[in-house]
Amino acid sequence: MPAPDLREQLRPLFDPRSIAVVGATNTAGKWGNMLMERPIKGGFPGPVFPVHPTAEEVMGRRAYPSVLDIPEHIDLAVLTVPAPVTPQVLRECGAKGIRAAVIISAGFSESGVEGEQRQADIVSAAREAGIRFVGPNCNGMWSASSSLTLHSPTAPAKGRIAFISQSGAFGGSLIEAASRQGYGVSRFVSTGNQADLNDADYLEYLRDDPETDVIALYIEGLKDPRRFLATARRVVETKPVLVYKAGRNPVGARAVHSHTASLMVPDEVFDAACKQFGLIRVHEAMHLFTLASALSEAPLPNGHRVAVMSMTGGQCVVTSDSCAFLGLDVPVLDEATQERLIPMLAPHAPRPRNPVDLAGDFRDVRLFSQVADILADLPYIDGLILSGPGGAGGDERTRETAERMATIPERTGKPVVGVGMRRMADDISSEVFREHTIPSYETPEESARAM
């Protein structure tokens, strides 16, 4: 379990009952306006109090000169005020009894010596006040359990993947892309400079977070590599942790420090540490969600032997090729199984050695599930990459076939990954696979990588 006080310290961050936006404004396009609008439009159920030194109202809500003037208890303060006044605002928050904050403001350690001193000042003020905070120099956060949206005008799809990102804008764009592709998120934090809370703290919290099955990290550098890895070692015992590390070469590394002032770890050292401590490293940012989705939705395979079945020869070839490239084995089926499959396939279909090419045979969509069942029962197959029958044939028969395929993990304990699945509302196979939380992808490369 995480330290008893950490879960309680972060409760008002991820599950606040009330919010104060310090620096709120009626001026559209400014942070103080967006940070008022986002939780309100995003469905946050609690009160959102604007704090402004002179305004009487912000977005139709009564404004207060200071958090100290708000008559109700506040769980979370969101700060978008100039860097020099941030320490004083934190002290006022502490006096009000606020114990968590998100500091959006920039102008701290990422901006030189003077900024480093300002950052030291806010850390000191927060510690005196008993406040844990995200940032500074961050873009906010999202928490599905409280419907709290600070990072974007639109809330992402709710799901079981937690995403911690050292880039706010880029992390937000990944979240939006993930939502469009059907990947749901439980928590998102734009960590900023990590002056107080850092990646290790978030990992520790998420380890026992009941809302989260898989943790994904976008990392540019580490504040405390030793503590991060020690924490990660404990977390991966219960939940998978995926990492995308930016700054893998001198050009990227040069950009990292000016962005978040993070301590760079040599790429070869980081790669070795991932292998030693059980972190799953990805080399394309969007693969964080591709793989996290598979890990959160499918049972883990007992080995690396995969059966591939598709309606088209090209998809069979590219899927098998992608599997081999990624280190998966696509074993040749035994002669008895091949002979059993041959009468089921169309006369023009190639011999079913693995992959199994159904060769565009739509005479009876039940062929999909019949072949899939045979492959799933083979003791030397650990997982299956399958295309579904789509919208072919009668709707009821197609649905029954897709249902049969989607229950393979329940019946055999082996993972199934969909390939060539259209993310469309009228595609029956895609709909059924989603209902059964079968990870499905449009391209063979994505499906192979997920497996």
mmCIF file of N, CA and C in Angstrom, residues 180-183 289-291 293-294 315 319 384-388 416-424 429-431 433-434 437-451:
data_model
loop_
_atom_site.group_PDB
_atom_site.id
_atom_site.type_symbol
_atom_site.label_atom_id
_atom_site.label_comp_id
_atom_site.label_asym_id
_atom_site.label_seq_id
_atom_site.Cartn_x
_atom_site.Cartn_y
_atom_site.Cartn_z
ATOM 1 N N ARG A 180 -10.605 9.722 -29.523
ATOM 2 C CA ARG A 180 -11.190 9.524 -30.850
ATOM 3 C C ARG A 180 -11.088 8.070 -31.296
ATOM 4 N N GLN A 181 -10.064 7.376 -30.818
ATOM 5 C CA GLN A 181 -9.872 5.981 -31.202
ATOM 6 C C GLN A 181 -10.506 5.006 -30.211
ATOM 7 N N GLY A 182 -11.218 5.544 -29.233
ATOM 8 C CA GLY A 182 -11.970 4.686 -28.329
ATOM 9 C C GLY A 182 -11.246 4.270 -27.068
ATOM 10 N N TYR A 183 -10.089 4.872 -26.760
ATOM 11 C CA TYR A 183 -9.356 4.527 -25.549
ATOM 12 C C TYR A 183 -9.812 5.434 -24.407
ATOM 13 N N PHE A 289 -1.167 4.190 -25.706
ATOM 14 C CA PHE A 289 -2.583 3.856 -25.585
ATOM 15 C C PHE A 289 -2.924 2.567 -26.311
ATOM 16 N N THR A 290 -2.259 2.311 -27.437
ATOM 17 C CA THR A 290 -2.477 1.050 -28.140
ATOM 18 C C THR A 290 -2.201 -0.128 -27.213
ATOM 19 N N LEU A 291 -1.051 -0.072 -26.549
ATOM 20 C CA LEU A 291 -0.656 -1.180 -25.686
ATOM 21 C C LEU A 291 -1.405 -1.164 -24.358
ATOM 22 N N SER A 293 -4.386 -0.185 -23.824
ATOM 23 C CA SER A 293 -5.727 -0.721 -24.066
ATOM 24 C C SER A 293 -5.713 -2.241 -24.049
ATOM 25 N N ALA A 294 -4.739 -2.829 -24.731
ATOM 26 C CA ALA A 294 -4.650 -4.290 -24.761
ATOM 27 C C ALA A 294 -4.395 -4.851 -23.368
ATOM 28 N N GLN A 315 -3.776 -8.920 -45.594
ATOM 29 C CA GLN A 315 -3.806 -8.687 -44.155
ATOM 30 C C GLN A 315 -3.102 -9.812 -43.405
ATOM 31 N N THR A 319 0.153 -8.874 -41.168
ATOM 32 C CA THR A 319 0.033 -9.185 -39.741
ATOM 33 C C THR A 319 1.118 -10.161 -39.307
ATOM 34 N N LEU A 384 -4.422 -15.064 -30.203
ATOM 35 C CA LEU A 384 -4.973 -15.030 -31.555
ATOM 36 C C LEU A 384 -5.162 -13.599 -32.035
ATOM 37 N N ILE A 385 -4.791 -13.349 -33.285
ATOM 38 C CA ILE A 385 -5.099 -12.091 -33.956
ATOM 39 C C ILE A 385 -6.105 -12.422 -35.052
ATOM 40 N N LEU A 386 -7.315 -11.873 -34.921
ATOM 41 C CA LEU A 386 -8.425 -12.285 -35.774
ATOM 42 C C LEU A 386 -9.123 -11.086 -36.399
ATOM 43 N N SER A 387 -9.580 -11.247 -37.625
ATOM 44 C CA SER A 387 -10.520 -10.278 -38.185
ATOM 45 C C SER A 387 -11.922 -10.842 -38.018
ATOM 46 N N GLY A 388 -12.882 -9.943 -37.779
ATOM 47 C CA GLY A 388 -14.258 -10.378 -37.586
ATOM 48 C C GLY A 388 -15.031 -10.380 -38.885
ATOM 49 N N VAL A 416 -7.352 -12.418 -27.326
ATOM 50 C CA VAL A 416 -7.731 -12.194 -28.723
ATOM 51 C C VAL A 416 -7.548 -10.716 -29.025
ATOM 52 N N VAL A 417 -6.917 -10.418 -30.147
ATOM 53 C CA VAL A 417 -6.771 -9.048 -30.624
ATOM 54 C C VAL A 417 -7.416 -8.968 -32.001
ATOM 55 N N GLY A 418 -8.286 -7.977 -32.190
ATOM 56 C CA GLY A 418 -8.939 -7.803 -33.476
ATOM 57 C C GLY A 418 -8.049 -7.057 -34.454
ATOM 58 N N VAL A 419 -8.101 -7.435 -35.719
ATOM 59 C CA VAL A 419 -7.325 -6.755 -36.762
ATOM 60 C C VAL A 419 -8.266 -6.367 -37.893
ATOM 61 N N GLY A 420 -8.012 -5.188 -38.480
ATOM 62 C CA GLY A 420 -8.860 -4.719 -39.570
ATOM 63 C C GLY A 420 -10.256 -4.371 -39.117
ATOM 64 N N MET A 421 -10.392 -3.995 -37.835
ATOM 65 C CA MET A 421 -11.711 -3.698 -37.283
ATOM 66 C C MET A 421 -12.015 -2.220 -37.463
ATOM 67 N N ARG A 422 -13.093 -1.915 -38.129
ATOM 68 C CA ARG A 422 -13.485 -0.531 -38.344
ATOM 69 C C ARG A 422 -14.151 0.002 -37.083
ATOM 70 N N ARG A 423 -13.735 1.192 -36.651
ATOM 71 C CA ARG A 423 -14.349 1.802 -35.465
ATOM 72 C C ARG A 423 -15.577 2.605 -35.907
ATOM 73 N N MET A 424 -16.575 1.882 -36.366
ATOM 74 C CA MET A 424 -17.797 2.503 -36.860
ATOM 75 C C MET A 424 -18.986 1.919 -36.115
ATOM 76 N N SER A 429 -19.172 -6.529 -35.882
ATOM 77 C CA SER A 429 -18.050 -7.178 -35.194
ATOM 78 C C SER A 429 -17.350 -6.212 -34.251
ATOM 79 N N SER A 430 -17.112 -4.990 -34.720
ATOM 80 C CA SER A 430 -16.452 -3.993 -33.875
ATOM 81 C C SER A 430 -17.285 -3.706 -32.637
ATOM 82 N N GLU A 431 -18.583 -3.599 -32.821
ATOM 83 C CA GLU A 431 -19.475 -3.327 -31.695
ATOM 84 C C GLU A 431 -19.421 -4.457 -30.667
ATOM 85 N N PHE A 433 -17.029 -6.738 -30.253
ATOM 86 C CA PHE A 433 -15.704 -6.795 -29.639
ATOM 87 C C PHE A 433 -15.563 -5.722 -28.568
ATOM 88 N N ARG A 434 -16.100 -4.525 -28.830
ATOM 89 C CA ARG A 434 -16.047 -3.464 -27.820
ATOM 90 C C ARG A 434 -16.833 -3.867 -26.579
ATOM 91 N N THR A 437 -14.864 -6.026 -24.473
ATOM 92 C CA THR A 437 -13.540 -5.427 -24.210
ATOM 93 C C THR A 437 -12.412 -6.185 -24.900
ATOM 94 N N ILE A 438 -12.640 -6.600 -26.142
ATOM 95 C CA ILE A 438 -11.582 -7.195 -26.954
ATOM 96 C C ILE A 438 -10.823 -6.062 -27.628
ATOM 97 N N PRO A 439 -9.529 -5.898 -27.379
ATOM 98 C CA PRO A 439 -8.785 -4.815 -28.036
ATOM 99 C C PRO A 439 -8.754 -5.025 -29.543
ATOM 100 N N SER A 440 -9.118 -3.999 -30.288
ATOM 101 C CA SER A 440 -9.225 -4.127 -31.741
ATOM 102 C C SER A 440 -8.587 -2.922 -32.417
ATOM 103 N N TYR A 441 -7.957 -3.178 -33.537
ATOM 104 C CA TYR A 441 -7.209 -2.137 -34.234
ATOM 105 C C TYR A 441 -7.460 -2.220 -35.730
ATOM 106 N N GLU A 442 -7.243 -1.100 -36.385
ATOM 107 C CA GLU A 442 -7.495 -1.053 -37.819
ATOM 108 C C GLU A 442 -6.354 -1.654 -38.621
ATOM 109 N N THR A 443 -5.118 -1.501 -38.151
ATOM 110 C CA THR A 443 -3.979 -1.940 -38.954
ATOM 111 C C THR A 443 -3.327 -3.192 -38.372
ATOM 112 N N PRO A 444 -2.729 -4.014 -39.224
ATOM 113 C CA PRO A 444 -2.006 -5.201 -38.739
ATOM 114 C C PRO A 444 -0.872 -4.850 -37.790
ATOM 115 N N GLU A 445 -0.178 -3.747 -38.068
ATOM 116 C CA GLU A 445 0.955 -3.367 -37.216
ATOM 117 C C GLU A 445 0.498 -3.075 -35.790
ATOM 118 N N GLU A 446 -0.627 -2.345 -35.651
ATOM 119 C CA GLU A 446 -1.161 -2.047 -34.322
ATOM 120 C C GLU A 446 -1.565 -3.327 -33.595
ATOM 121 N N SER A 447 -2.212 -4.218 -34.310
ATOM 122 C CA SER A 447 -2.678 -5.463 -33.685
ATOM 123 C C SER A 447 -1.513 -6.321 -33.217
ATOM 124 N N ALA A 448 -0.481 -6.433 -34.051
ATOM 125 C CA ALA A 448 0.696 -7.219 -33.673
ATOM 126 C C ALA A 448 1.398 -6.599 -32.475
ATOM 127 N N ARG A 449 1.491 -5.287 -32.475
ATOM 128 C CA ARG A 449 2.172 -4.621 -31.358
ATOM 129 C C ARG A 449 1.393 -4.824 -30.065
ATOM 130 N N ALA A 450 0.074 -4.761 -30.133
ATOM 131 C CA ALA A 450 -0.744 -4.983 -28.945
ATOM 132 C C ALA A 450 -0.558 -6.398 -28.412
ATOM 133 N N MET A 451 -0.527 -7.387 -29.307
ATOM 134 C CA MET A 451 -0.322 -8.766 -28.879
ATOM 135 C C MET A 451 1.059 -8.939 -28.256
#
